[in-house]
């Protein structure tokens, strides 16, 4: 590992912190202490980024409500179209049934009329 030589100046608080860190960690040189602090900082930063990647952000309640409302609206529209189509098919089926019934009634009435006319003519011919 190659080291770089630098001239660094600190304010009083930073220097005190560095001296305290060196005592706690049993580090002899300030450069080694700074390197270790930087390494710890980098590790914490990477852990924080990794943690953020793992935890998905929770969307706000307003956004959730909007998404659910939109899905419900789409579902209701689909159901409305389905019911409209069913209603149309039912109407058409009823029309066909009614037309068949009217046709049968007309055929029966025509048959009755022809029976009456035939009976009348037979009675008239005698």
PDB file of C-alpha atoms in Angstrom:
ATOM      1  CA  UNK A   1       0.000   0.000   0.000  1.00  0.00           C
ATOM      2  CA  UNK A   2       1.483   3.249  -1.127  1.00  0.00           C
ATOM      3  CA  UNK A   3       1.066   6.290   1.113  1.00  0.00           C
ATOM      4  CA  UNK A   4       0.706   9.950   0.127  1.00  0.00           C
ATOM      5  CA  UNK A   5       2.281  12.697   2.161  1.00  0.00           C
ATOM      6  CA  UNK A   6       0.078  15.755   2.852  1.00  0.00           C
ATOM      7  CA  UNK A   7       0.138  18.881   4.942  1.00  0.00           C
ATOM      8  CA  UNK A   8      -3.167  19.128   6.824  1.00  0.00           C
ATOM      9  CA  UNK A   9      -4.500  21.687   9.269  1.00  0.00           C
ATOM     10  CA  UNK A  10      -7.519  21.214  11.519  1.00  0.00           C
ATOM     11  CA  UNK A  11      -9.613  23.402  13.743  1.00  0.00           C
ATOM     12  CA  UNK A  12      -9.404  22.828  17.497  1.00  0.00           C
ATOM     13  CA  UNK A  13     -12.444  20.510  17.740  1.00  0.00           C
ATOM     14  CA  UNK A  14     -11.290  18.279  14.891  1.00  0.00           C
ATOM     15  CA  UNK A  15      -7.788  18.018  16.346  1.00  0.00           C
ATOM     16  CA  UNK A  16      -9.195  17.077  19.754  1.00  0.00           C
ATOM     17  CA  UNK A  17     -11.408  14.445  18.154  1.00  0.00           C
ATOM     18  CA  UNK A  18      -8.432  13.031  16.239  1.00  0.00           C
ATOM     19  CA  UNK A  19      -6.301  12.847  19.408  1.00  0.00           C
ATOM     20  CA  UNK A  20      -9.134  11.143  21.301  1.00  0.00           C
ATOM     21  CA  UNK A  21      -9.666   8.661  18.455  1.00  0.00           C
ATOM     22  CA  UNK A  22      -5.945   7.850  18.397  1.00  0.00           C
ATOM     23  CA  UNK A  23      -5.999   7.081  22.150  1.00  0.00           C
ATOM     24  CA  UNK A  24      -9.156   4.935  21.938  1.00  0.00           C
ATOM     25  CA  UNK A  25      -7.977   2.935  18.927  1.00  0.00           C
ATOM     26  CA  UNK A  26      -4.328   2.775  20.008  1.00  0.00           C
ATOM     27  CA  UNK A  27      -3.128   4.389  16.795  1.00  0.00           C
ATOM     28  CA  UNK A  28       0.332   5.990  16.870  1.00  0.00           C
ATOM     29  CA  UNK A  29       0.246   8.300  13.832  1.00  0.00           C
ATOM     30  CA  UNK A  30      -2.414  10.855  12.879  1.00  0.00           C
ATOM     31  CA  UNK A  31      -2.274   9.765   9.218  1.00  0.00           C
ATOM     32  CA  UNK A  32      -3.162   6.189  10.200  1.00  0.00           C
ATOM     33  CA  UNK A  33      -6.033   7.490  12.359  1.00  0.00           C
ATOM     34  CA  UNK A  34      -7.368   9.630   9.506  1.00  0.00           C
ATOM     35  CA  UNK A  35      -7.089   6.698   7.098  1.00  0.00           C
ATOM     36  CA  UNK A  36      -8.998   4.467   9.538  1.00  0.00           C
ATOM     37  CA  UNK A  37     -11.685   7.148  10.076  1.00  0.00           C
ATOM     38  CA  UNK A  38     -12.063   7.497   6.302  1.00  0.00           C
ATOM     39  CA  UNK A  39     -12.337   3.723   5.898  1.00  0.00           C
ATOM     40  CA  UNK A  40     -15.004   3.536   8.635  1.00  0.00           C
ATOM     41  CA  UNK A  41     -16.871   6.410   7.019  1.00  0.00           C
ATOM     42  CA  UNK A  42     -16.764   4.689   3.612  1.00  0.00           C
ATOM     43  CA  UNK A  43     -18.009   1.401   5.138  1.00  0.00           C
ATOM     44  CA  UNK A  44     -20.906   3.156   6.896  1.00  0.00           C
ATOM     45  CA  UNK A  45     -21.779   5.001   3.698  1.00  0.00           C
ATOM     46  CA  UNK A  46     -21.849   1.754   1.679  1.00  0.00           C
ATOM     47  CA  UNK A  47     -23.938   0.017   4.371  1.00  0.00           C
ATOM     48  CA  UNK A  48     -26.400   2.892   4.338  1.00  0.00           C
ATOM     49  CA  UNK A  49     -26.686   2.737   0.537  1.00  0.00           C
ATOM     50  CA  UNK A  50     -27.156  -1.043   0.660  1.00  0.00           C
ATOM     51  CA  UNK A  51     -29.828  -0.696   3.335  1.00  0.00           C
ATOM     52  CA  UNK A  52     -31.669   1.886   1.219  1.00  0.00           C
ATOM     53  CA  UNK A  53     -31.596  -0.499  -1.759  1.00  0.00           C
ATOM     54  CA  UNK A  54     -32.998  -3.337   0.357  1.00  0.00           C
ATOM     55  CA  UNK A  55     -35.836  -1.358   1.902  1.00  0.00           C
ATOM     56  CA  UNK A  56     -38.283  -0.209  -0.695  1.00  0.00           C
ATOM     57  CA  UNK A  57     -39.693   3.214   0.020  1.00  0.00           C
ATOM     58  CA  UNK A  58     -43.300   3.226   1.205  1.00  0.00           C
ATOM     59  CA  UNK A  59     -45.434   5.385  -1.051  1.00  0.00           C
ATOM     60  CA  UNK A  60     -47.571   8.071   0.580  1.00  0.00           C
ATOM     61  CA  UNK A  61     -51.177   7.248   1.487  1.00  0.00           C
ATOM     62  CA  UNK A  62     -52.523   9.690  -1.109  1.00  0.00           C
ATOM     63  CA  UNK A  63     -50.670   7.853  -3.868  1.00  0.00           C
ATOM     64  CA  UNK A  64     -51.951   4.469  -2.658  1.00  0.00           C
ATOM     65  CA  UNK A  65     -55.534   5.778  -2.546  1.00  0.00           C
ATOM     66  CA  UNK A  66     -55.223   7.150  -6.092  1.00  0.00           C
ATOM     67  CA  UNK A  67     -53.917   3.840  -7.453  1.00  0.00           C
ATOM     68  CA  UNK A  68     -56.652   1.836  -5.722  1.00  0.00           C
ATOM     69  CA  UNK A  69     -59.331   4.289  -6.881  1.00  0.00           C
ATOM     70  CA  UNK A  70     -58.109   4.042 -10.454  1.00  0.00           C
ATOM     71  CA  UNK A  71     -58.179   0.246 -10.344  1.00  0.00           C
ATOM     72  CA  UNK A  72     -61.684   0.228  -8.854  1.00  0.00           C
ATOM     73  CA  UNK A  73     -62.856   2.636 -11.566  1.00  0.00           C
ATOM     74  CA  UNK A  74     -61.425   0.384 -14.279  1.00  0.00           C
ATOM     75  CA  UNK A  75     -63.082  -2.655 -12.703  1.00  0.00           C
ATOM     76  CA  UNK A  76     -66.429  -0.842 -12.444  1.00  0.00           C
ATOM     77  CA  UNK A  77     -66.186   0.261 -16.081  1.00  0.00           C
ATOM     78  CA  UNK A  78     -65.487  -3.309 -17.148  1.00  0.00           C
ATOM     79  CA  UNK A  79     -68.453  -4.581 -15.126  1.00  0.00           C
ATOM     80  CA  UNK A  80     -70.699  -1.840 -16.532  1.00  0.00           C
ATOM     81  CA  UNK A  81     -69.784  -2.801 -20.092  1.00  0.00           C
ATOM     82  CA  UNK A  82     -70.351  -6.472 -19.304  1.00  0.00           C
ATOM     83  CA  UNK A  83     -73.797  -5.748 -17.842  1.00  0.00           C
ATOM     84  CA  UNK A  84     -74.692  -3.520 -20.784  1.00  0.00           C
ATOM     85  CA  UNK A  85     -73.796  -6.287 -23.219  1.00  0.00           C
ATOM     86  CA  UNK A  86     -75.739  -8.849 -21.193  1.00  0.00           C
ATOM     87  CA  UNK A  87     -78.750  -6.538 -21.125  1.00  0.00           C
ATOM     88  CA  UNK A  88     -78.548  -6.049 -24.892  1.00  0.00           C
ATOM     89  CA  UNK A  89     -78.361  -9.828 -25.477  1.00  0.00           C
ATOM     90  CA  UNK A  90     -81.303 -10.379 -23.139  1.00  0.00           C
ATOM     91  CA  UNK A  91     -83.380  -7.748 -24.983  1.00  0.00           C
ATOM     92  CA  UNK A  92     -82.586  -9.330 -28.330  1.00  0.00           C
ATOM     93  CA  UNK A  93     -83.509 -12.759 -27.014  1.00  0.00           C
ATOM     94  CA  UNK A  94     -86.811 -11.426 -25.657  1.00  0.00           C
ATOM     95  CA  UNK A  95     -87.587  -9.730 -28.994  1.00  0.00           C
ATOM     96  CA  UNK A  96     -86.983 -12.986 -30.862  1.00  0.00           C
ATOM     97  CA  UNK A  97     -89.148 -14.913 -28.401  1.00  0.00           C
ATOM     98  CA  UNK A  98     -91.955 -12.352 -28.640  1.00  0.00           C
ATOM     99  CA  UNK A  99     -91.811 -12.391 -32.442  1.00  0.00           C
ATOM    100  CA  UNK A 100     -92.040 -16.195 -32.439  1.00  0.00           C
ATOM    101  CA  UNK A 101     -95.004 -16.081 -30.051  1.00  0.00           C
ATOM    102  CA  UNK A 102     -96.787 -13.412 -32.142  1.00  0.00           C
ATOM    103  CA  UNK A 103     -96.148 -15.458 -35.258  1.00  0.00           C
ATOM    104  CA  UNK A 104     -97.591 -18.583 -33.621  1.00  0.00           C
ATOM    105  CA  UNK A 105    -100.639 -16.608 -32.406  1.00  0.00           C
ATOM    106  CA  UNK A 106    -101.196 -15.215 -35.900  1.00  0.00           C
ATOM    107  CA  UNK A 107    -100.881 -18.694 -37.422  1.00  0.00           C
ATOM    108  CA  UNK A 108    -103.411 -20.069 -34.905  1.00  0.00           C
ATOM    109  CA  UNK A 109    -105.785 -17.163 -35.553  1.00  0.00           C
ATOM    110  CA  UNK A 110    -105.445 -17.669 -39.309  1.00  0.00           C
ATOM    111  CA  UNK A 111    -106.145 -21.394 -38.864  1.00  0.00           C
ATOM    112  CA  UNK A 112    -109.234 -20.602 -36.703  1.00  0.00           C
ATOM    113  CA  UNK A 113    -110.508 -18.124 -39.283  1.00  0.00           C
ATOM    114  CA  UNK A 114    -110.057 -20.638 -42.052  1.00  0.00           C
ATOM    115  CA  UNK A 115    -111.902 -23.265 -39.954  1.00  0.00           C
ATOM    116  CA  UNK A 116    -114.778 -20.829 -39.358  1.00  0.00           C
ATOM    117  CA  UNK A 117    -114.935 -19.862 -43.034  1.00  0.00           C
ATOM    118  CA  UNK A 118    -114.789 -23.533 -44.045  1.00  0.00           C
ATOM    119  CA  UNK A 119    -117.543 -24.459 -41.576  1.00  0.00           C
ATOM    120  CA  UNK A 120    -119.649 -21.520 -42.735  1.00  0.00           C
ATOM    121  CA  UNK A 121    -119.213 -22.465 -46.372  1.00  0.00           C
ATOM    122  CA  UNK A 122    -120.031 -26.108 -45.663  1.00  0.00           C
ATOM    123  CA  UNK A 123    -123.179 -25.016 -43.831  1.00  0.00           C
ATOM    124  CA  UNK A 124    -124.091 -22.720 -46.654  1.00  0.00           C
ATOM    125  CA  UNK A 125    -123.585 -25.394 -49.309  1.00  0.00           C
ATOM    126  CA  UNK A 126    -126.017 -27.825 -47.618  1.00  0.00           C
TER     127      UNK A 126
END
